[in-house]
mmCIF file with all atom_site columns, C-alpha atoms in Angstrom:
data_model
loop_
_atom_site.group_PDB
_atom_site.id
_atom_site.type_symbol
_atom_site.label_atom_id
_atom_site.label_alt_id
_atom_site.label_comp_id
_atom_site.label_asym_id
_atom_site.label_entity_id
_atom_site.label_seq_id
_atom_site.pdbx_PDB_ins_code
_atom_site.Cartn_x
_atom_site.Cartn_y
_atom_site.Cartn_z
_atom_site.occupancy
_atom_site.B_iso_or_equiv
_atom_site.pdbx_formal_charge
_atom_site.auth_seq_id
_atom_site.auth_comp_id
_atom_site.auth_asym_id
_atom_site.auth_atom_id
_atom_site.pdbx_PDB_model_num
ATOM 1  C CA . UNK Y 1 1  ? 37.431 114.316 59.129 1.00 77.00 ? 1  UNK Y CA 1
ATOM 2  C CA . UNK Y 1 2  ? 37.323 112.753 62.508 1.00 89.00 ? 2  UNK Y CA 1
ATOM 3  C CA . UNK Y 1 3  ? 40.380 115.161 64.123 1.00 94.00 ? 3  UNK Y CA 1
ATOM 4  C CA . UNK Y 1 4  ? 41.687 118.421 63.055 1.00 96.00 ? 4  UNK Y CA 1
ATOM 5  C CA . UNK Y 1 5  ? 45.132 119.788 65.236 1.00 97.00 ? 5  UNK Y CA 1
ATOM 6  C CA . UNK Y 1 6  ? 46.905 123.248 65.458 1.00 97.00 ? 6  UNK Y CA 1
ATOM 7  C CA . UNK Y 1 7  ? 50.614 123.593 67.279 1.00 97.00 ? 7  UNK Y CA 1
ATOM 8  C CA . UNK Y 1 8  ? 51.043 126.903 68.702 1.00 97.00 ? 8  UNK Y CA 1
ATOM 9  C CA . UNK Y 1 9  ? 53.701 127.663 71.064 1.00 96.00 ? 9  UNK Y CA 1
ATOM 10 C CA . UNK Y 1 10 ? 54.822 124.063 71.992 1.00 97.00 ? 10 UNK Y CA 1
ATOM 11 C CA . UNK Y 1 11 ? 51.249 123.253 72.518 1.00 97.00 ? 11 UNK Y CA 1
ATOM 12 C CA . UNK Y 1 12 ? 49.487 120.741 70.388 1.00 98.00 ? 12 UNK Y CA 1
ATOM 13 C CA . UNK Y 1 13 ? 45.891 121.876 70.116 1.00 97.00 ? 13 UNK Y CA 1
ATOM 14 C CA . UNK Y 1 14 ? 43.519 118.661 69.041 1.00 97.00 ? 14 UNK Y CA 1
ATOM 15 C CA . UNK Y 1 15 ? 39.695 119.211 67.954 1.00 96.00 ? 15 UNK Y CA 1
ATOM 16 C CA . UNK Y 1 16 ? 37.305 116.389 67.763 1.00 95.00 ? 16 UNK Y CA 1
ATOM 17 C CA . UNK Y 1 17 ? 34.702 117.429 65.419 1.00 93.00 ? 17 UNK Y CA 1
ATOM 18 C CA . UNK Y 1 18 ? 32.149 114.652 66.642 1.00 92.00 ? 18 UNK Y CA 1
ATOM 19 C CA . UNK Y 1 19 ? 31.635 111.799 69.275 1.00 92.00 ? 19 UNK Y CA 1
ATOM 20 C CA . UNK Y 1 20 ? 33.403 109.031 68.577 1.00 94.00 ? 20 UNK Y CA 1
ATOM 21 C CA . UNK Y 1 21 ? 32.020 105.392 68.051 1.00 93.00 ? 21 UNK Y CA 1
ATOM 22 C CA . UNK Y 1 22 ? 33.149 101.429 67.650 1.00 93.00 ? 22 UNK Y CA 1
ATOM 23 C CA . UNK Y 1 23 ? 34.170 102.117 64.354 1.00 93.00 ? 23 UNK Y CA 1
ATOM 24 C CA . UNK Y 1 24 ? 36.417 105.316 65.086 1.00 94.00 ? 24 UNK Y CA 1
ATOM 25 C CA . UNK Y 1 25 ? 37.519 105.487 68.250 1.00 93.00 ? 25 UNK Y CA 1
ATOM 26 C CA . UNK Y 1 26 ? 40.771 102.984 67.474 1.00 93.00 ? 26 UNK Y CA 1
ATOM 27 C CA . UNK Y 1 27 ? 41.554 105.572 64.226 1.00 94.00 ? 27 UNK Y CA 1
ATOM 28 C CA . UNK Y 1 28 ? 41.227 109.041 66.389 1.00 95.00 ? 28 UNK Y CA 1
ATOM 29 C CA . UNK Y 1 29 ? 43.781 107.908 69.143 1.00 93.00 ? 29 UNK Y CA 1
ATOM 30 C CA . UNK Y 1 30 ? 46.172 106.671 66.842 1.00 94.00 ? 30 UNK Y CA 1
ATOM 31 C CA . UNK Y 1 31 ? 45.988 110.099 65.040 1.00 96.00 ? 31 UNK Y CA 1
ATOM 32 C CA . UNK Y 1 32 ? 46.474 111.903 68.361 1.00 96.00 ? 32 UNK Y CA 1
ATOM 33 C CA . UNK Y 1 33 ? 49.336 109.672 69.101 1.00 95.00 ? 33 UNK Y CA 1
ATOM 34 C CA . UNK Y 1 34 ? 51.066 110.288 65.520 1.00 96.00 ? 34 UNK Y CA 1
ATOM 35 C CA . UNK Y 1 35 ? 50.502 113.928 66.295 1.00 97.00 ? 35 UNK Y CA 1
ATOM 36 C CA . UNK Y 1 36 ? 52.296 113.840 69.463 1.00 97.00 ? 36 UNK Y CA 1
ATOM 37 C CA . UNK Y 1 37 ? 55.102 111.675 68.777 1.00 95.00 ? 37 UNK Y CA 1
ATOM 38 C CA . UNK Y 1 38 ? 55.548 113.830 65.261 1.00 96.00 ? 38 UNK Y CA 1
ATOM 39 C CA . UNK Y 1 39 ? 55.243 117.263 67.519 1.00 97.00 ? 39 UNK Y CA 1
ATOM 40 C CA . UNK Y 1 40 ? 56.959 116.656 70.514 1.00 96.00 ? 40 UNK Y CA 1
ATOM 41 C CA . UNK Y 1 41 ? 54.311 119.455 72.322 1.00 98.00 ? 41 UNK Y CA 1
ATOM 42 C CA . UNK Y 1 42 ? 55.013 120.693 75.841 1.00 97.00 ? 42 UNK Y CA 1
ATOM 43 C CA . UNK Y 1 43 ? 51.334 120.431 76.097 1.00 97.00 ? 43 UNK Y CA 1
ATOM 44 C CA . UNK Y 1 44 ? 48.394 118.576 74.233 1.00 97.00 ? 44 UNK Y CA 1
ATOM 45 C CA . UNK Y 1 45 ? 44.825 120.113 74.651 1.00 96.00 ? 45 UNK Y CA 1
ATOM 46 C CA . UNK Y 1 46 ? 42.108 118.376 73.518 1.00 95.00 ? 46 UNK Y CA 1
ATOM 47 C CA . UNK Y 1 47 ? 38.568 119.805 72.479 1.00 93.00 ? 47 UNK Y CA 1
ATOM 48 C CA . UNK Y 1 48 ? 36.118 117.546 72.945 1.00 91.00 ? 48 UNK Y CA 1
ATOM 49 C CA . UNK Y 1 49 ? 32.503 118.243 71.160 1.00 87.00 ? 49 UNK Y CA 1
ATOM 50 C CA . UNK Y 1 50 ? 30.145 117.799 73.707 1.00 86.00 ? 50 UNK Y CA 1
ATOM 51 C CA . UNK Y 1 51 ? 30.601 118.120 77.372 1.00 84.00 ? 51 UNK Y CA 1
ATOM 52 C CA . UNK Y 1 52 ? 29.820 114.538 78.156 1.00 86.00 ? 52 UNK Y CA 1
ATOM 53 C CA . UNK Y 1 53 ? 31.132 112.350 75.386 1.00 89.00 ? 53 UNK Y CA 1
ATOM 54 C CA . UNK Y 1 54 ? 30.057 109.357 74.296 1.00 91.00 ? 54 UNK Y CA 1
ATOM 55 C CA . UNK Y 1 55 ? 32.151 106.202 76.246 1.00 91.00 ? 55 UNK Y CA 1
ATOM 56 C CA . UNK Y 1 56 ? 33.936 105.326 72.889 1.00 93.00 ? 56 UNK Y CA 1
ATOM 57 C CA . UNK Y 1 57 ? 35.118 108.827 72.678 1.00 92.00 ? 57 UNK Y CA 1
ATOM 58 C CA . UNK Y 1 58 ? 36.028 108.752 76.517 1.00 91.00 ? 58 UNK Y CA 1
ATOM 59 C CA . UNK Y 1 59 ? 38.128 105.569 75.777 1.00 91.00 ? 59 UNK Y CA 1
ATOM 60 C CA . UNK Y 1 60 ? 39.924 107.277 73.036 1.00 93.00 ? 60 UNK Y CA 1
ATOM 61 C CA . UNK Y 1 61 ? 40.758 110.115 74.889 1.00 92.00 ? 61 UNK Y CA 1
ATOM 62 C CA . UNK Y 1 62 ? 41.868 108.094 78.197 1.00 91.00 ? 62 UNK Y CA 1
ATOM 63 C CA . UNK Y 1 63 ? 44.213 105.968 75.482 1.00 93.00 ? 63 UNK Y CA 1
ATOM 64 C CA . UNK Y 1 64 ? 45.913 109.312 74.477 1.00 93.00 ? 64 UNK Y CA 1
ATOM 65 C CA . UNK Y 1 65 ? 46.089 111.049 78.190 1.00 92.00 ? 65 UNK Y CA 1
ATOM 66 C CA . UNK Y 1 66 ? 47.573 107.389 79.318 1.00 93.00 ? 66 UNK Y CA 1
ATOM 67 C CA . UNK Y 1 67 ? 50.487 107.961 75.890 1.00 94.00 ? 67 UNK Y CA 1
ATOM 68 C CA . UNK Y 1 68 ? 50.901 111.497 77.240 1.00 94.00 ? 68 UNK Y CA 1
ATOM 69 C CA . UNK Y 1 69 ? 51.204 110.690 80.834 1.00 93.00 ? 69 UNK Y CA 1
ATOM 70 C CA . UNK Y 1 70 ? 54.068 108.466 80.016 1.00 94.00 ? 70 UNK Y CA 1
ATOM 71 C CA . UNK Y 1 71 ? 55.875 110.865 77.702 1.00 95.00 ? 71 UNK Y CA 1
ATOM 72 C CA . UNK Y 1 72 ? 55.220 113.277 80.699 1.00 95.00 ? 72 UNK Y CA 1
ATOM 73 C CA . UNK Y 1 73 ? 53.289 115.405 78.134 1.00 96.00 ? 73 UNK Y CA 1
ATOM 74 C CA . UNK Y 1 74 ? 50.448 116.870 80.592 1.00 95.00 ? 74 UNK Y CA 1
ATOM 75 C CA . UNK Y 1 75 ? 46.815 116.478 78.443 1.00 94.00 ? 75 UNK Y CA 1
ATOM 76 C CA . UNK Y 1 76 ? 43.939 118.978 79.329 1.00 92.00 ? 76 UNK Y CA 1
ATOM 77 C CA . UNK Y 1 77 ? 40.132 118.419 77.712 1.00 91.00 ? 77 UNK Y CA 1
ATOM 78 C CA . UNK Y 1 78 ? 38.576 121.899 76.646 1.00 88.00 ? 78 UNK Y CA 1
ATOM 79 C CA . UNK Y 1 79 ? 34.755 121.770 76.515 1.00 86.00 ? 79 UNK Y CA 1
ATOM 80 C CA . UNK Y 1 80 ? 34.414 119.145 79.075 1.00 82.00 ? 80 UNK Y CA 1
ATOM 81 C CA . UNK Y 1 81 ? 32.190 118.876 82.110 1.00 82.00 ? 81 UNK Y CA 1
ATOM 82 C CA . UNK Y 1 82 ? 33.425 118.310 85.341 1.00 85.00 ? 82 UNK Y CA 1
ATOM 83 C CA . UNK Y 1 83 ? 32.213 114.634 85.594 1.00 83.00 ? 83 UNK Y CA 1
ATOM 84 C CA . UNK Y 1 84 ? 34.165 114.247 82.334 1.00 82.00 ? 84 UNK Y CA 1
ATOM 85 C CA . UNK Y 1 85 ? 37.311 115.338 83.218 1.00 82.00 ? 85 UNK Y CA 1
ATOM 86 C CA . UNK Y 1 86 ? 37.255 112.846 86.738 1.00 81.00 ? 86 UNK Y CA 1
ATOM 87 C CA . UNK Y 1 87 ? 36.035 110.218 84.175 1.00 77.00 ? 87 UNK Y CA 1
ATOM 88 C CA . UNK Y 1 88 ? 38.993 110.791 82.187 1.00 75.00 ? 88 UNK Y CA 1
ATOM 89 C CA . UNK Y 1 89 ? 41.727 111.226 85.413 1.00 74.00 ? 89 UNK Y CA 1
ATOM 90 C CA . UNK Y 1 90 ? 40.290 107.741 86.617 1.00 71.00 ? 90 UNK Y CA 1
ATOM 91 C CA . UNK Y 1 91 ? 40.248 105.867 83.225 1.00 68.00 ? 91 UNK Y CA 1
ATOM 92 C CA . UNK Y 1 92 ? 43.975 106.656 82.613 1.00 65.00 ? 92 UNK Y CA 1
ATOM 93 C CA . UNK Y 1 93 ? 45.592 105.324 85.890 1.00 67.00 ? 93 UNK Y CA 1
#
């Protein structure tokens, strides 16, 4: 299981229970995106399962904040440094 997801209260909570890779990456954002377009959330949050992911996590997540951004869905990372979350602001412009 690459993703698991709860909704509570118009938020969609997401849980990535490892780093991504190549062979992945493509398979988790489309799962986030199903969610989302299935759930309609006011609000995705996204666990992440290190602090620093790995870069094909990072581009997984940046494809689903970029989907969100344009729904006007606001994403948020939980367990994220910092560094991470910048990376993450800057990959999705």
């Amino acid at each position: 299981m690459i993703i698991s997801h709860a909704v509570r209260h118009h938020v969609l909570h997401v849980t990535l229970h490892h780093d991504l890779d190549v062979t992945n990456r493509a398979a988790a954002a489309l799962q986030i995106q199903a969610l989302v377009q299935m759930h309609r959330p006011n609000r995705v949050v996204v666990g992440v399962p290190t602090a620093d992911p790995t870069p094909a996590t990072l581009s997984a997540l940046a494809r689903a904040h970029r989907m969100c951004t344009s729904l006007g869905i606001p994403l948020a990372l939980g367990g994220a440094s910092a560094r991470t979350r910048r990376l993450l602001d800057v990959a999705a412009e």
